[in-house]
PDB file of C-alpha atoms in Angstrom:
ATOM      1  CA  UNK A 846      48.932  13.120  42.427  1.00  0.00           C
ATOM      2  CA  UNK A 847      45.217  13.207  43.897  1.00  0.00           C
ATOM      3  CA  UNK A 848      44.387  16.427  41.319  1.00  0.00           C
ATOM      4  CA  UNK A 849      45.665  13.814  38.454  1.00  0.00           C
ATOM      5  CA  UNK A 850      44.240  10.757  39.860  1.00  0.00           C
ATOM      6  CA  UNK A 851      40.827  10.353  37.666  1.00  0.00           C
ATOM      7  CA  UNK A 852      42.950  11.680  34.406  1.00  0.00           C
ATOM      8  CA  UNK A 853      42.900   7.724  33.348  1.00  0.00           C
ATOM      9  CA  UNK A 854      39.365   7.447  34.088  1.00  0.00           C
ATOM     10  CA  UNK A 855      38.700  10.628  31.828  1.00  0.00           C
ATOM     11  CA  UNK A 856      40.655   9.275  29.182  1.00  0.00           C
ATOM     12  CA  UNK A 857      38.512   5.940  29.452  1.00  0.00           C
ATOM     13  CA  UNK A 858      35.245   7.088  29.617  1.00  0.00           C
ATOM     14  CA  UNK A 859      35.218  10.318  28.171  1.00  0.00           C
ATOM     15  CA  UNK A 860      38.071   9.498  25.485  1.00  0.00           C
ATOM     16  CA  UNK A 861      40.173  12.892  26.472  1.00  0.00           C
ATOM     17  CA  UNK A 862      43.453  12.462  26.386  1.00  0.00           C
ATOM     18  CA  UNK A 863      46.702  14.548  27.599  1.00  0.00           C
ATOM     19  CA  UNK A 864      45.820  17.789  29.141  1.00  0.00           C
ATOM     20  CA  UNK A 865      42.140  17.774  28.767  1.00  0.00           C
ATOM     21  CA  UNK A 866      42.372  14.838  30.959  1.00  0.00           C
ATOM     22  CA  UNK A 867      44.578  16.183  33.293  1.00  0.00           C
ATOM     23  CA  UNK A 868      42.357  19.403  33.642  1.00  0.00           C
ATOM     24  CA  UNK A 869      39.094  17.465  33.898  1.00  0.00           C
ATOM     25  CA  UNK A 870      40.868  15.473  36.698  1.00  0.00           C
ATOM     26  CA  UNK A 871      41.963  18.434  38.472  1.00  0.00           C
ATOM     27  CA  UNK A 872      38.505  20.401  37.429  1.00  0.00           C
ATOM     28  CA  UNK A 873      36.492  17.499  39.366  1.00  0.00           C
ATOM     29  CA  UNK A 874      38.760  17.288  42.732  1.00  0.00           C
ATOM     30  CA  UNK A 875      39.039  21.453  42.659  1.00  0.00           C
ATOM     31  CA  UNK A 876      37.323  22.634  45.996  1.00  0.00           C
ATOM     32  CA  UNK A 877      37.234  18.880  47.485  1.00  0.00           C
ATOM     33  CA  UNK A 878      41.000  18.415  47.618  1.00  0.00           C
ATOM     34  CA  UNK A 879      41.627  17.132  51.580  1.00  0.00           C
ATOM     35  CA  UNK A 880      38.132  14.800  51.467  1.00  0.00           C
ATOM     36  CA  UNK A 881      39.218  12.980  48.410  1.00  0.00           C
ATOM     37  CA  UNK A 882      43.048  13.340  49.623  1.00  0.00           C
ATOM     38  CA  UNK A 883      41.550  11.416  52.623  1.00  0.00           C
ATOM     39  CA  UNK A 884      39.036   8.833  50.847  1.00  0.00           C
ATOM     40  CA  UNK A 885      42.246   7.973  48.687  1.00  0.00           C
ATOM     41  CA  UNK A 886      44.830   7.748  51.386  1.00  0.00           C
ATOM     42  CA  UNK A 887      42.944   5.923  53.895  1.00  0.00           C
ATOM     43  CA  UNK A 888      41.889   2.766  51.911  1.00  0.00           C
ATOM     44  CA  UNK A 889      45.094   2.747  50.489  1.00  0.00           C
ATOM     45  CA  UNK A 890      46.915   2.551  53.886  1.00  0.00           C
ATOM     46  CA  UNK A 891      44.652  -0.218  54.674  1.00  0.00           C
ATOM     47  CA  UNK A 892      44.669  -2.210  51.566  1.00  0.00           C
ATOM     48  CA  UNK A 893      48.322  -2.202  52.061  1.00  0.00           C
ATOM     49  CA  UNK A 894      48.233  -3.345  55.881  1.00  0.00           C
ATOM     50  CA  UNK A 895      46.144  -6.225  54.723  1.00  0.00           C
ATOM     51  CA  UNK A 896      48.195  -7.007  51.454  1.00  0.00           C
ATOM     52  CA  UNK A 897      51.046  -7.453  53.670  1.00  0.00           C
ATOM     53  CA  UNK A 898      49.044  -9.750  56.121  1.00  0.00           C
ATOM     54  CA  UNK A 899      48.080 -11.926  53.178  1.00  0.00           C
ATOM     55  CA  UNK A 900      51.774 -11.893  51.954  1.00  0.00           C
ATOM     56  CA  UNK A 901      52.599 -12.308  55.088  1.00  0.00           C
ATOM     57  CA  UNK A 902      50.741 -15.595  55.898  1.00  0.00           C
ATOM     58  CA  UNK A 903      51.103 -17.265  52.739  1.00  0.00           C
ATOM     59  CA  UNK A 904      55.129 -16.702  53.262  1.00  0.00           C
ATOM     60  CA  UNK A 905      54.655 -18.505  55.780  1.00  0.00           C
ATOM     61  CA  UNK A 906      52.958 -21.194  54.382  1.00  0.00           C
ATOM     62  CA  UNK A 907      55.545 -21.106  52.027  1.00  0.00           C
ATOM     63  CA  UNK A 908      58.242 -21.627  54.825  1.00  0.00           C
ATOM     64  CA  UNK A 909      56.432 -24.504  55.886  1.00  0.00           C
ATOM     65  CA  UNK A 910      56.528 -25.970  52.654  1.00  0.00           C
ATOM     66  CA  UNK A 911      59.809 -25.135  52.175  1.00  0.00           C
ATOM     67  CA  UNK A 912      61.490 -26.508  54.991  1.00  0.00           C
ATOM     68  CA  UNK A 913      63.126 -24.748  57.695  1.00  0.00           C
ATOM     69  CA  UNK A 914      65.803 -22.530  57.049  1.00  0.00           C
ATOM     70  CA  UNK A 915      64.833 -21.936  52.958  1.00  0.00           C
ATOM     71  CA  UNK A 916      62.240 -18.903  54.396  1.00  0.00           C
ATOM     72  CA  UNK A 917      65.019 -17.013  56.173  1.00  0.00           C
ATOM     73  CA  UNK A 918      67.518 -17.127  53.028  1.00  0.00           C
ATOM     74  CA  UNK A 919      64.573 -16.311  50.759  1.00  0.00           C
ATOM     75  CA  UNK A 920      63.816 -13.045  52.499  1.00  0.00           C
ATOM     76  CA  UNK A 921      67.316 -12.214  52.761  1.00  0.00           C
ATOM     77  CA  UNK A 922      67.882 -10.673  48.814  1.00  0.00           C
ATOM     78  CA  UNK A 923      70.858  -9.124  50.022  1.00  0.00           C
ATOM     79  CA  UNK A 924      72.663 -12.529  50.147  1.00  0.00           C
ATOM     80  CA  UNK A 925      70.831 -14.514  47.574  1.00  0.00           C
ATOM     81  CA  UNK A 926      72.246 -18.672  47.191  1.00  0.00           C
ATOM     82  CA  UNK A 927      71.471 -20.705  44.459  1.00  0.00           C
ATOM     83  CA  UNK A 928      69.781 -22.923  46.869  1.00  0.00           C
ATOM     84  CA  UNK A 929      66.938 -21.137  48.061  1.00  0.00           C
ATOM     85  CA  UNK A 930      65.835 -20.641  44.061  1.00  0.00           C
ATOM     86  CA  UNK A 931      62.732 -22.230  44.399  1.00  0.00           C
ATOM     87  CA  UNK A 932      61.458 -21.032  47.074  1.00  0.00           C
ATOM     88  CA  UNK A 933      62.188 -17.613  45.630  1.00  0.00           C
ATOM     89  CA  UNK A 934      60.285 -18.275  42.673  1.00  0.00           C
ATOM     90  CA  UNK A 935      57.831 -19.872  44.857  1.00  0.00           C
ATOM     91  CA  UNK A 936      57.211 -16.078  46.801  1.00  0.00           C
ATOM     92  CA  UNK A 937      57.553 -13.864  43.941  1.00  0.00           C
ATOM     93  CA  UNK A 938      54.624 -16.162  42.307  1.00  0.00           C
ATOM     94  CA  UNK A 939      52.911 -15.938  45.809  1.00  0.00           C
ATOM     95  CA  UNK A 940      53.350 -11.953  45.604  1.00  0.00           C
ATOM     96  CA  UNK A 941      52.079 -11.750  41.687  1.00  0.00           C
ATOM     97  CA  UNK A 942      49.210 -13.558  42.572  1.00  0.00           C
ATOM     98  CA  UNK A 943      47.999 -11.986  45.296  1.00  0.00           C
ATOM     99  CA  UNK A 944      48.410  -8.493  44.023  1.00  0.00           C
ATOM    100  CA  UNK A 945      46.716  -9.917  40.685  1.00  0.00           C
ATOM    101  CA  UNK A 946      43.916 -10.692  43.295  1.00  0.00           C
ATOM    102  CA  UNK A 947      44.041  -7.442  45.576  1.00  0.00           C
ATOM    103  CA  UNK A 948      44.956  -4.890  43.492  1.00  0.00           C
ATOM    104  CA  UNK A 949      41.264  -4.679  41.295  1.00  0.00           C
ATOM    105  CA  UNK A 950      39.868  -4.036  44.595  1.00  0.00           C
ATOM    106  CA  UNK A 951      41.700  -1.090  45.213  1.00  0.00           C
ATOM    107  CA  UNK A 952      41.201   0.146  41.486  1.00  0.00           C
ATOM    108  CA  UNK A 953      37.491  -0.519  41.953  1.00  0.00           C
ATOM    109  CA  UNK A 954      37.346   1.350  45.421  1.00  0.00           C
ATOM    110  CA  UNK A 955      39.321   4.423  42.999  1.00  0.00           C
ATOM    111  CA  UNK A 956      36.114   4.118  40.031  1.00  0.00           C
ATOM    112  CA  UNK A 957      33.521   4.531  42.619  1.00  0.00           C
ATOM    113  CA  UNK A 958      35.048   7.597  44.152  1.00  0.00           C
ATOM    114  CA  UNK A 959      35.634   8.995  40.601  1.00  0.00           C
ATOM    115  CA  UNK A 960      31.759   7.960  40.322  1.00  0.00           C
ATOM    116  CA  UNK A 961      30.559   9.130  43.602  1.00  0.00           C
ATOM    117  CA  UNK A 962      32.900  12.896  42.574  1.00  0.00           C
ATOM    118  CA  UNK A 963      31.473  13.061  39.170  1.00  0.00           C
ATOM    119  CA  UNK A 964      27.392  12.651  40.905  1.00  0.00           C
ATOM    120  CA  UNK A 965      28.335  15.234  43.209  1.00  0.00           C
ATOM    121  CA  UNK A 966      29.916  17.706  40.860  1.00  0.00           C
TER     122      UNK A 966
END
């Protein structure tokens, strides 16, 4: 997946689609596979350590909100009632918002490597 990663990025700037993408992708990471394996995998790990702290602390927020008891039976899925509903819909809007918000970061930390490859190549 990290020789494919800046296909989509080909195919966006460059317009090549399918295999040419695919092989420019894997042309640009060729010889530089464990430092871009490790400026991929290391922002990811923490962009997901602090997407769950946000998630996290606006849950419980949310369980404040809520009132006492509605948090637990929200975050068990396994036994779902019909009385927790909103505050179900309440976290999954939580979670779609925040990723709305976090996720561009991550995408934009993914261009500038693709960038900072391309200088370099």
């Amino acid at each position: 997946s990290i020789i494919f990663l800046f296909a989509r990025m080909y195919l966006i700037e460059e317009d090549r689609r399918g295999t040419q993408a695919l092989a420019a992708s894997a042309e640009l990471v060729k010889g530089r596979f464990w430092p871009t394996f490790w400026r991929v995998v290391i922002p990811g790990i923490i962009f997901t350590i602090f997407l769950l702290i946000v998630m996290d602390i606006l849950t419980r927020i949310l369980g404040v909100i809520a009132g006492p008891g509605k948090i637990d039976s929200m975050l068990n899925l396994s036994a779902p009632t019909t009385g927790n509903a909103l505050a179900m819909s309440g976290w999954y809007l939580i979670q779609g918002v925040v990723s709305m918000l976090l996720v561009p970061l991550f995408v934009t930390w993914q261009v500038k490597l693709f960038r900072a490859l391309q200088e370099t190549r």
